[in-house]
Coordinates of C-alpha atoms in Angstrom, one line a residue:
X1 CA -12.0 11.1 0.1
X2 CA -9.4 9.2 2.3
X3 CA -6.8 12.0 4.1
X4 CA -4.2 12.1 6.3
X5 CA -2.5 14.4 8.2
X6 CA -1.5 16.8 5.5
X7 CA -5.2 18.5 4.6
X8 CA -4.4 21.8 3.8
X9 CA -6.0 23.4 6.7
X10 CA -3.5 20.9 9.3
X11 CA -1.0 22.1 6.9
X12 CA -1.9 25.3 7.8
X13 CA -2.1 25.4 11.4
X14 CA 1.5 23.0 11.5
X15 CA 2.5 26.4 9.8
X16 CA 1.8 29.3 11.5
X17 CA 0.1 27.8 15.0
X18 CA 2.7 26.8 17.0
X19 CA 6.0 29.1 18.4
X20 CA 7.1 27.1 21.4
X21 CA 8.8 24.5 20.8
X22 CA 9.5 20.9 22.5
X23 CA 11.9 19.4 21.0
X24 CA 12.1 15.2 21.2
X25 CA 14.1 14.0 23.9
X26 CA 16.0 11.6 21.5
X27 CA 19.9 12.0 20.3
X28 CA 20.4 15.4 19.2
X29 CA 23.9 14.5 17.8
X30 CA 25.0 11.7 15.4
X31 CA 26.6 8.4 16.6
X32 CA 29.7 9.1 18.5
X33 CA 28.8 13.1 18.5
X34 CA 29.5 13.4 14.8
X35 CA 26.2 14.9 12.5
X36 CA 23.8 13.0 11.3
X37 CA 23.9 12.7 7.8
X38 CA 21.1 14.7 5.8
X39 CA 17.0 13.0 5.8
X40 CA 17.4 13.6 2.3
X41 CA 17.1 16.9 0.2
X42 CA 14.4 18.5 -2.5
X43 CA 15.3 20.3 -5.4
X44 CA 19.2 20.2 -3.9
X45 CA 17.9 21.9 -0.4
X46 CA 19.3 18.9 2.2
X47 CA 16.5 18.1 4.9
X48 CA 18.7 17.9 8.4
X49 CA 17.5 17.0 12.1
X50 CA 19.3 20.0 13.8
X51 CA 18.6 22.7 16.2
X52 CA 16.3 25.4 14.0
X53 CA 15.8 23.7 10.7
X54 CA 12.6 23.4 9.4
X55 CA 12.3 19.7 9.7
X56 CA 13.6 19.8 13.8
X57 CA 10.3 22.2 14.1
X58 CA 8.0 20.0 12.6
X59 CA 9.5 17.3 14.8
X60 CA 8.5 19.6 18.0
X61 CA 5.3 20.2 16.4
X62 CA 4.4 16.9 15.8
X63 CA 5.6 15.6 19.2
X64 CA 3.3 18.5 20.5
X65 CA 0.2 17.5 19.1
X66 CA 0.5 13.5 20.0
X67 CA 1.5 14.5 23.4
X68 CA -1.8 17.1 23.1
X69 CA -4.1 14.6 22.2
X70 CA -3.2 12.2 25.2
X71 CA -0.7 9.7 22.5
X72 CA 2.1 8.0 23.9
X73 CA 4.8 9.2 22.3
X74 CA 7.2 5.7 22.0
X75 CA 9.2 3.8 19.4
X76 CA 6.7 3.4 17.3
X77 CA 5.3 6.7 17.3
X78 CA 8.5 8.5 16.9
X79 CA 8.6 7.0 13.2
X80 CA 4.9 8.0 12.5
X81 CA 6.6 11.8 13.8
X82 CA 9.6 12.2 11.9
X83 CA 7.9 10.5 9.1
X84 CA 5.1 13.3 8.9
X85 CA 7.7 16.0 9.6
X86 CA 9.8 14.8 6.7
X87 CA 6.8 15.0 4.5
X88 CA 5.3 18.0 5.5
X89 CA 9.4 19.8 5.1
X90 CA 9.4 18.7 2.0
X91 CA 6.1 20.5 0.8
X92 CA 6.8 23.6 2.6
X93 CA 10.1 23.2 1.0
X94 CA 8.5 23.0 -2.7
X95 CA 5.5 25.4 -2.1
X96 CA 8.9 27.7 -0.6
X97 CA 10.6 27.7 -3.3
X98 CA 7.7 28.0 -5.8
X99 CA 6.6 31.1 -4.2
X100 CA 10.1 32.9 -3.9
X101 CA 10.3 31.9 -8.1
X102 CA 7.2 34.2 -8.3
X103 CA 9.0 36.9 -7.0
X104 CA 6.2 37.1 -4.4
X105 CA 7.8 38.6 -0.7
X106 CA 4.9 38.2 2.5
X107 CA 4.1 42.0 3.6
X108 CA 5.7 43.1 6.8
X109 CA 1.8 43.9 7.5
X110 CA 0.8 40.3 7.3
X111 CA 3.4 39.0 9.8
X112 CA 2.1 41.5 12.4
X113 CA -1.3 40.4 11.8
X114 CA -0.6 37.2 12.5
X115 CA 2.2 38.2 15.3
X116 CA -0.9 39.5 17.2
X117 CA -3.1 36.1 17.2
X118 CA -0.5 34.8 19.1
X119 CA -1.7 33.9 23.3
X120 CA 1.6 35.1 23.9
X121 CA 1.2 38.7 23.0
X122 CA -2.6 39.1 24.5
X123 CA -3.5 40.3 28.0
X124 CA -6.3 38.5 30.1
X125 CA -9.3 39.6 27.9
X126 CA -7.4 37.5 25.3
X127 CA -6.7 41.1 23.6
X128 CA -3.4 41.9 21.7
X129 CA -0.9 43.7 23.6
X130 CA 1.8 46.2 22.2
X131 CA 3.2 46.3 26.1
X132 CA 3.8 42.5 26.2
X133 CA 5.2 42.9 22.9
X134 CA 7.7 45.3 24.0
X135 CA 8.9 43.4 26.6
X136 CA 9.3 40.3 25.1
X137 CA 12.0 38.7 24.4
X138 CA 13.7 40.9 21.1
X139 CA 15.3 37.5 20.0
X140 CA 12.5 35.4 21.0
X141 CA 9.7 37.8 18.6
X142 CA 12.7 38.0 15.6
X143 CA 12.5 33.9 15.6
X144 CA 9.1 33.8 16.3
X145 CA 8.4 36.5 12.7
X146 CA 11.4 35.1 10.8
X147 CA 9.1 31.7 11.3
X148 CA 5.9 33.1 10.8
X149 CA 7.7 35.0 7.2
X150 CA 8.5 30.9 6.5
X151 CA 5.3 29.7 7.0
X152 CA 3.1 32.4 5.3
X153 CA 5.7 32.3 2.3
X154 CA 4.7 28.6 2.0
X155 CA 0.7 28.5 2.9
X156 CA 0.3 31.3 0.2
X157 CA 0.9 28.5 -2.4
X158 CA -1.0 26.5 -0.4
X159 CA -4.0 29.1 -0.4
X160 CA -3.7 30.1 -4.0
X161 CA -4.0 26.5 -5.2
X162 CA -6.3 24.9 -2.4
X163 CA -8.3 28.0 -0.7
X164 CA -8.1 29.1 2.8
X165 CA -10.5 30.2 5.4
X166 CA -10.5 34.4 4.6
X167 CA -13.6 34.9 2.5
X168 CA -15.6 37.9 1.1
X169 CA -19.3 37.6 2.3
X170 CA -19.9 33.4 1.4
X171 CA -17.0 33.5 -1.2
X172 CA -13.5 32.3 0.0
X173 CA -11.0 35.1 -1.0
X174 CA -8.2 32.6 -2.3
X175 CA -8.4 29.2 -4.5
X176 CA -9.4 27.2 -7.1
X177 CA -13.5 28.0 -7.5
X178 CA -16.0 25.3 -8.0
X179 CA -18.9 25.7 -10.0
X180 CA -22.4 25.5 -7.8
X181 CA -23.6 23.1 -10.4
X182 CA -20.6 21.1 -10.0
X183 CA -20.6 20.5 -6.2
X184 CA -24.7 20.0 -6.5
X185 CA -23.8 17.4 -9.0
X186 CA -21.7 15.4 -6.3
X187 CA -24.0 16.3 -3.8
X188 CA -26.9 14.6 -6.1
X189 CA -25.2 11.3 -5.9
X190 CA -26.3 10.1 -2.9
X191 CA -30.0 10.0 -4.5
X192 CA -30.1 7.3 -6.2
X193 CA -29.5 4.0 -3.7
X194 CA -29.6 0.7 -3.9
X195 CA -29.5 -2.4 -1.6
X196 CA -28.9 -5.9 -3.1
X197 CA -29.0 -9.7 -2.0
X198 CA -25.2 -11.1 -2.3
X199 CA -24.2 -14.6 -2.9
X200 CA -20.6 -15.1 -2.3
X201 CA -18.8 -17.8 -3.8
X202 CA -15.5 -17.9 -1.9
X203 CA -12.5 -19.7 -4.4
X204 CA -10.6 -21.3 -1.2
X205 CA -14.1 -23.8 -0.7
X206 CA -12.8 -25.0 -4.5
X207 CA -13.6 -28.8 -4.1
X208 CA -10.6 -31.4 -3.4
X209 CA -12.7 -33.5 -5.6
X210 CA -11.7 -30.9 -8.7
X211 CA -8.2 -30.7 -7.6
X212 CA -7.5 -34.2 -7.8
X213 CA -9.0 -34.8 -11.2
X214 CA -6.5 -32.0 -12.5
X215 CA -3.9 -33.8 -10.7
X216 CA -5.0 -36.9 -12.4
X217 CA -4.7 -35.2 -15.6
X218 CA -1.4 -33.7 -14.9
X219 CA -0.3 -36.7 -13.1
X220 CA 3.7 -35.8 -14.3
X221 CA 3.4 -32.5 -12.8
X222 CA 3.8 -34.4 -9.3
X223 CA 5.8 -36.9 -10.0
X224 CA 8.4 -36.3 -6.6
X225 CA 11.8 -36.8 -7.5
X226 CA 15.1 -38.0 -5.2
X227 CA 17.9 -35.8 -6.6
X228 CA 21.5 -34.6 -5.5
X229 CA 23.0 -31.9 -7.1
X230 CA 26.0 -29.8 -8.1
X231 CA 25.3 -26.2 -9.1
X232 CA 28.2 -24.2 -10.8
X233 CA 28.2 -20.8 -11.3
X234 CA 29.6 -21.9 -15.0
X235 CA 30.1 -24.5 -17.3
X236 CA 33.6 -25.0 -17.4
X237 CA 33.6 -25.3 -13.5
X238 CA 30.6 -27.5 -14.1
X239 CA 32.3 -29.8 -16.5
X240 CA 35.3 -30.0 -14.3
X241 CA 33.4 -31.5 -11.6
X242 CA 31.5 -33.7 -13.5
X243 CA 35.4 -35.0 -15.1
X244 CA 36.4 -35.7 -11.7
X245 CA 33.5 -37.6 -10.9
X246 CA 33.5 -39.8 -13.6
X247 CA 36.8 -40.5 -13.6
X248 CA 36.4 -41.0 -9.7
X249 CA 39.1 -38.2 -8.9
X250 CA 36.5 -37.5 -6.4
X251 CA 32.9 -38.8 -4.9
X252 CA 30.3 -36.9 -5.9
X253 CA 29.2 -36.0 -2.5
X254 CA 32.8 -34.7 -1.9
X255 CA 31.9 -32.8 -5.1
X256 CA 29.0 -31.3 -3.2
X257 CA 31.2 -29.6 -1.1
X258 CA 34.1 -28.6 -3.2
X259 CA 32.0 -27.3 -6.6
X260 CA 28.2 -26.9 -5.5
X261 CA 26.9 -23.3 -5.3
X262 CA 23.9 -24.8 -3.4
X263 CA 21.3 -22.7 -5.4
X264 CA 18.9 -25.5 -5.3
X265 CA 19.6 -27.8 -2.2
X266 CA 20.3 -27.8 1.4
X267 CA 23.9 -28.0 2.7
X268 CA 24.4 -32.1 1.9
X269 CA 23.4 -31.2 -1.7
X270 CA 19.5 -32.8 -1.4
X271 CA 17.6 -31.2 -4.1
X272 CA 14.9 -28.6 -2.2
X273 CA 12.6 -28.6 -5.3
X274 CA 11.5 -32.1 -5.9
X275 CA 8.4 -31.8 -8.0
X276 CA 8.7 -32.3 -11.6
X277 CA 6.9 -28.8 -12.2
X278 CA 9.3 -27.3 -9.9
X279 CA 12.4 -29.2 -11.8
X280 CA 10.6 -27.9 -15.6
X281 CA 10.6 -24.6 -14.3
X282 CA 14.9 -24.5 -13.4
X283 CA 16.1 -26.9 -16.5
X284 CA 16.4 -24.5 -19.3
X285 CA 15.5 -26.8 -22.1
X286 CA 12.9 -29.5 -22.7
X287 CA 15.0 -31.8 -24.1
X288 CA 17.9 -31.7 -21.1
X289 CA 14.8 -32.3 -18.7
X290 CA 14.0 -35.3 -20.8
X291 CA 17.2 -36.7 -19.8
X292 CA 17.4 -35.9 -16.3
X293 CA 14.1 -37.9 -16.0
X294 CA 14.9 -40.8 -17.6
X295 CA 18.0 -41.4 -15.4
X296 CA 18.1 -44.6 -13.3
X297 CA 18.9 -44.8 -9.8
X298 CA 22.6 -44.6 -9.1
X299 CA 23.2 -42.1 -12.5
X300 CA 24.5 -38.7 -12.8
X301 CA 23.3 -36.2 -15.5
X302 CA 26.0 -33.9 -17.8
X303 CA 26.3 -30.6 -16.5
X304 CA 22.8 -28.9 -17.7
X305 CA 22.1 -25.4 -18.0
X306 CA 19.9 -24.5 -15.2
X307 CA 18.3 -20.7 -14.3
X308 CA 21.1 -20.3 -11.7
X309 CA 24.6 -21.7 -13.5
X310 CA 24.9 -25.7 -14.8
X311 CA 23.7 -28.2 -12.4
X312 CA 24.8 -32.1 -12.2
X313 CA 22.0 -34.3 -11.1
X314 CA 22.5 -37.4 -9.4
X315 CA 19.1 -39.7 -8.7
X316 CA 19.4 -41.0 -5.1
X317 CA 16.0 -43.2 -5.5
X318 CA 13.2 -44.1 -7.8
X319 CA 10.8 -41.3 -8.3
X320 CA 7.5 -41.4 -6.5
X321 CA 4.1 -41.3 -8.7
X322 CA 0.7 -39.2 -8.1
X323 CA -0.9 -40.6 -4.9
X324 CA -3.8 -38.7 -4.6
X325 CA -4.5 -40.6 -1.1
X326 CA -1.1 -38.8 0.5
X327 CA -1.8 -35.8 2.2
X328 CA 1.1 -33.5 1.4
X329 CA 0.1 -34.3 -2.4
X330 CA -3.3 -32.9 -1.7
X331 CA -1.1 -29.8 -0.1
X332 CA 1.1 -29.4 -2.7
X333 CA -1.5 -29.6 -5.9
X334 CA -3.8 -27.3 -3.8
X335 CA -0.9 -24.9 -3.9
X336 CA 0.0 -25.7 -7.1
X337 CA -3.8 -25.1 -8.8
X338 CA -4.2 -21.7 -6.7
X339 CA -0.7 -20.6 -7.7
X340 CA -0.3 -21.4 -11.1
X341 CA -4.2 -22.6 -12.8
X342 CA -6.3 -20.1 -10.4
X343 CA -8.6 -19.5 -14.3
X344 CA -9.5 -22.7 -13.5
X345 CA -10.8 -22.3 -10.3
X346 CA -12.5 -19.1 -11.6
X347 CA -14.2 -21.0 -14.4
X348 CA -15.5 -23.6 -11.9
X349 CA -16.8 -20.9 -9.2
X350 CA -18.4 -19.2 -12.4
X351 CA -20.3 -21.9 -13.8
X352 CA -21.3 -22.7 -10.1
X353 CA -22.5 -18.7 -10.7
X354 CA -24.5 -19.0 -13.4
X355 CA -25.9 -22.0 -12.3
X356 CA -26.9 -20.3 -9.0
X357 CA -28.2 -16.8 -11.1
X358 CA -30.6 -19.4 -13.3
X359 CA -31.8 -21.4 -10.0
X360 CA -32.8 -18.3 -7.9
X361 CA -34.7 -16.6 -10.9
X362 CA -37.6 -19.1 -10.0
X363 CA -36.7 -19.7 -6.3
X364 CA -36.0 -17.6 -3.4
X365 CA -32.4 -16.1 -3.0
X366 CA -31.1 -16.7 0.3
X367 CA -32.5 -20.9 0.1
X368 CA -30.4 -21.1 -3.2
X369 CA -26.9 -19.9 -1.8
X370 CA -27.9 -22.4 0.8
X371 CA -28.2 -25.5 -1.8
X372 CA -24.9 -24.6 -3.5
X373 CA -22.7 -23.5 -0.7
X374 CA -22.4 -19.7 -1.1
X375 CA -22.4 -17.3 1.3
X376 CA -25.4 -15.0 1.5
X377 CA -25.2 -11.1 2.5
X378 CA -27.8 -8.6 2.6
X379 CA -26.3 -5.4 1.1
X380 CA -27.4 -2.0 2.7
X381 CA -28.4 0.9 0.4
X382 CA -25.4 2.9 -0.8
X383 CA -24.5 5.2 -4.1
X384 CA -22.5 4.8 -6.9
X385 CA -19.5 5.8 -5.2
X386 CA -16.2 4.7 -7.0
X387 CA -13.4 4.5 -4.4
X388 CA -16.1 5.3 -1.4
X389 CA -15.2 8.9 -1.2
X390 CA -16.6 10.8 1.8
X391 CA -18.4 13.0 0.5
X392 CA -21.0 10.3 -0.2
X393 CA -22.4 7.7 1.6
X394 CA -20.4 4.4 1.2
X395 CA -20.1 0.9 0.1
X396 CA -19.6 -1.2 3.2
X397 CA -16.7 -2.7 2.3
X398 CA -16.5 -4.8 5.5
X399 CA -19.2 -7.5 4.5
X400 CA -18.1 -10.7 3.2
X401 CA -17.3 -10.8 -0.5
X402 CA -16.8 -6.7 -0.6
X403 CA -13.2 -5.8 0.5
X404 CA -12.1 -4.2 -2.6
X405 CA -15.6 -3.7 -4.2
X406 CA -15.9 0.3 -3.9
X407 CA -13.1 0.2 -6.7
X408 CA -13.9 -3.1 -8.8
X409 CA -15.6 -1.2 -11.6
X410 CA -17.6 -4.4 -13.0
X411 CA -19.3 -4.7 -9.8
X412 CA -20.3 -1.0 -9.7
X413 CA -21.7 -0.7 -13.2
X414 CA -23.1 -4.6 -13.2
X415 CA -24.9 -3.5 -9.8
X416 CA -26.3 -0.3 -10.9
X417 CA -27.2 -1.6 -14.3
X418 CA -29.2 -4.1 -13.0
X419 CA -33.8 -4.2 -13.4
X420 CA -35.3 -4.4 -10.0
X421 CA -35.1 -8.3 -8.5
X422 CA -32.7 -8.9 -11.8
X423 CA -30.1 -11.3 -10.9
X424 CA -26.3 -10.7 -12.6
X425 CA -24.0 -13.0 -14.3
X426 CA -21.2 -13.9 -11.7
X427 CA -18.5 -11.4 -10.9
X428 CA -14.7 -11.5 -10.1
X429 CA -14.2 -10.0 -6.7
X430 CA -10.9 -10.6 -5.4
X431 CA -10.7 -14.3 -4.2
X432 CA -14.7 -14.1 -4.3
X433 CA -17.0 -15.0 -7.4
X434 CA -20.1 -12.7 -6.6
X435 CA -24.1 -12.8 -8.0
X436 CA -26.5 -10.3 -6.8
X437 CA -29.7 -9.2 -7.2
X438 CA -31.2 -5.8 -7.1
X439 CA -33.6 -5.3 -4.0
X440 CA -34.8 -2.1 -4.0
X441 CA -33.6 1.8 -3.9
X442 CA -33.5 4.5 -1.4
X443 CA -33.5 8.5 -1.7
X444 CA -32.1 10.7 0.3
X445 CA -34.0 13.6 2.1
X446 CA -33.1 17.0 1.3
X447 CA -31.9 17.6 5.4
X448 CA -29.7 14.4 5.0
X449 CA -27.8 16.0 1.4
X450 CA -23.9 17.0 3.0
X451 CA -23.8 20.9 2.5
X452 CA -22.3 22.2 -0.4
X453 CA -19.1 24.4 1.2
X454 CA -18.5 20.6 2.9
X455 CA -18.4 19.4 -0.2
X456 CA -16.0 22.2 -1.5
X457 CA -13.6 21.7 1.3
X458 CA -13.2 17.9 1.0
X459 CA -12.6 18.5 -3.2
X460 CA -9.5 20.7 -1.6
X461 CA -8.1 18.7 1.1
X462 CA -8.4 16.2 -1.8
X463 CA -6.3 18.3 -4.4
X464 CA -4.0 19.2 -1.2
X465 CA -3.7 15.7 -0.6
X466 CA -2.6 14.6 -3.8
X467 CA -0.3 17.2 -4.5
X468 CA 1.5 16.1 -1.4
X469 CA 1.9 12.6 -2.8
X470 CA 3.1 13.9 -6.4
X471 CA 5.9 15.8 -4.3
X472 CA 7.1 13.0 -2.5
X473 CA 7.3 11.3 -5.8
X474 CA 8.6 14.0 -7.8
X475 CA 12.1 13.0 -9.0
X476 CA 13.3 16.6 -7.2
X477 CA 12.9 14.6 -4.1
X478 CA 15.9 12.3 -2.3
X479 CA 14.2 10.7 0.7
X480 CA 16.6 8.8 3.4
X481 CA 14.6 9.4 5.8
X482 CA 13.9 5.6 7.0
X483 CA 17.6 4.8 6.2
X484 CA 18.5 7.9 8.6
X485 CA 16.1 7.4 11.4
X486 CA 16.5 3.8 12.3
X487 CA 20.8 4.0 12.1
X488 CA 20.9 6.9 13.8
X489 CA 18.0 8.3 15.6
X490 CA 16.2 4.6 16.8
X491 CA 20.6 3.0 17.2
X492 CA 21.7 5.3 19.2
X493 CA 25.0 3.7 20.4

């Protein structure tokens, strides 16, 4: 299970560790001195970047830890910081307010327990200290427990939902409980392993030879076309051009610069898309498309409704036929089959497949990718592990053919349906057609099995996790905080 900064035990110790704080030595004001407009606001409560707030804090703290783990704190960085202080504001913001709804207040006794964990308030044996208490600062320890009241108003949501670290003998004393069946099921996953040979049959090898014998059967698809045009934002504009042309009032190249929007051509009015696909795909109707096609050289279309406005066409040349021999063709119907008719490249790559699957049943794998071209990869041993979550072990991901693979759920059930030494059918990958062939599986030893309170732990940084995302998509939520920073924190004029 992927996480990022917000587990709930970071969340946590952002929270309640820190009481110092070093505030980023950016612009403090807004531009010109004025304020800097809110980050955005949840649930009508505005997120600012001002001395005290909540989201200044998390700033420091942030700042803190990069600086604590030896990162440079530069432009860069400084987004990655008020991004995860904006985030992490806005769930202490909603866990907050949740909290407060439940008429829930944090005990005067809890704040002192936690006042006296503090290396402020101990002595050298790392003991609390009423004396250094009392002479503390009185405004200094009134911030320091109207902060700590903040943060354990927020992390007892937190705990409630996705457990803490106080337990009761071996049992956690807040969250959600997972059933010991249920975290021995997960932790039986990892039993049952298998490694396969991979052929990889990648769809940008698809042979010219196939491409030009669609081309040849599409040959009016790239027909290339010499056109000028006049694109007007309506039809009566439109047809007055076209009048003044006709009646020579004006050249049509002065019409160019008078009337044409220049939705479809460069500044001298040269039509940009020249292909006749290209040209089927702006003219609205069949029949006006006709037309235009038929012109000779020297003519000028009516005004025809086009997907931008009505567009005059003027042929400037003699269209030039399918030549198969001329480079940019190749380009362009290379592009054209990969954008537009890619099911055809998929059919050929999965005949090739089942070719390949028949041929290696009575032959050795790795000599038949050889004979038809496909990649071969030896697949290590892993689980059926949808989305390579890390409490198991994982899909490498990283070998040719498998980027994408931990969540391509033909490939995990084809692969762990499969006899031993079967080979499969071919499967959709990405850009890749894959066949493989079940080699063998692997159990895991009882010392290897990840420890069931691990297992509990990652299920709740998971939850914690996701119910971070849900907030910061929750409709409650107005986030500027991009829009802010780089005007006014990253231009500071």
């Amino acid at each position: 299970m992927k996480r990022g900064v917000y587990t709930i035990g970071s969340l946590i110790i952002l929270l309640i560790a820190a009481f110092v704080f070093v505030l980023v030595p950016i612009f403090a004001g807004g531009k010109s001195g004025s304020r800097i407009p809110p980050f955005g606001s949840y649930d009508g409560t505005e997120i600012r970047y001002e001395q005290n707030s909540e989201f200044a804090n998390y700033v420091a703290r942030y700042a803190d830890y990069y600086k604590n783990q030896g990162i440079e704190i530069n432009n860069s960085n400084y987004y990655y910081i008020f991004n995860y202080a904006f985030n992490s504001t806005v769930t202490q913001l909603a866990y907050t307010k949740a909290v407060e709804k439940s008429g829930y207040e944090v005990p005067e006794a809890a704040i002192n327990r936690a006042m006296m964990t503090l290396p402020y308030f101990t002595d050298e044996n790392g003991k609390y200290s009423p004396r250094l208490y009392k002479l503390a600062d009185k405004q200094q320890v009134a911030d320091i427990r109207k902060d700590f009241k903040a943060s354990l108003t927020a992390s007892r949501f937190a705990e409630d939902y996705f457990g803490g670290q106080t337990a009761i003998g071996k049992e956690t004393l807040y969250g959600m409980k997972s059933a010991e069946t249920e975290t021995a099921f997960i932790q039986d996953l990892n039993k049952d392993k298998r490694a396969f040979n991979l052929a990889v049959f990648d769809t940008n090898n698809y042979p010219e030879s196939e491409k030009v014998a669609y081309a040849n059967e599409n040959a009016q698809k790239f027909t290339k076309y010499d056109f000028s045009v006049i694109t007007c934002n309506d039809k009566t504009t439109a047809m007055t051009a076209y009048n003044s042309i006709t009646t020579e009032k004006i050249t049509f190249d002065d019409a160019i610069g008078e009337y044409s929007q220049k939705s479809y051509s460069s500044a001298d009015g040269k039509m940009t898309n020249r292909y006749h696909y290209q040209i089927e795909n702006i003219v609205k109707n069949a029949a006006d498309l006709e037309k235009i096609t038929a012109l000779e050289e020297g003519q000028i279309s009516e005004p025809v409704e086009t997907s931008i406005g009505f567009t005059i066409f003027r042929v400037d040349s003699t269209p030039t036929e399918l030549n198969t021999d001329d480079e940019e063709i190749l380009r362009t119907i290379s592009n054209y089959i990969t954008a537009n008719e890619f099911s055809r490249i998929e059919n050929y790559f999965n005949e090739q497949g089942e070719a390949f699957a028949k041929e290696a049943s009575s032959s050795t794998f790795k000599n038949t990718c050889e004979k038809y071209g496909a990649s071969y990869v030896s697949v290590p041993a892993f689980p059926l592990n949808y989305g390579n979550v890390s409490v198991e072990d994982k899909l490498d991901t990283s070998l040719d053919g498998l980027s994408g693979a931990a969540t391509n759920e033909n490939f995990l059930k084809t692969a762990f349906s499969l006899e031993k030494n079967e080979i499969s059918k071919p499967i959709v990958n990405g850009r890749n057609i894959l066949v493989l062939q079940f080699t063998g599986s692997e159990e895991q030893n009882a010392d290897e099995q990840t420890p069931q309170k691990a297992i509990a732990d990652e299920i709740a940084n998971f939850d914690s996790s996701y119910a971070q995302t849900a907030l910061l998509e929750s409709p409650k939520l107005k986030n500027n905080m991009s829009e802010v920073f780089f005007n006014y924190i990253m231009n500071n004029d």
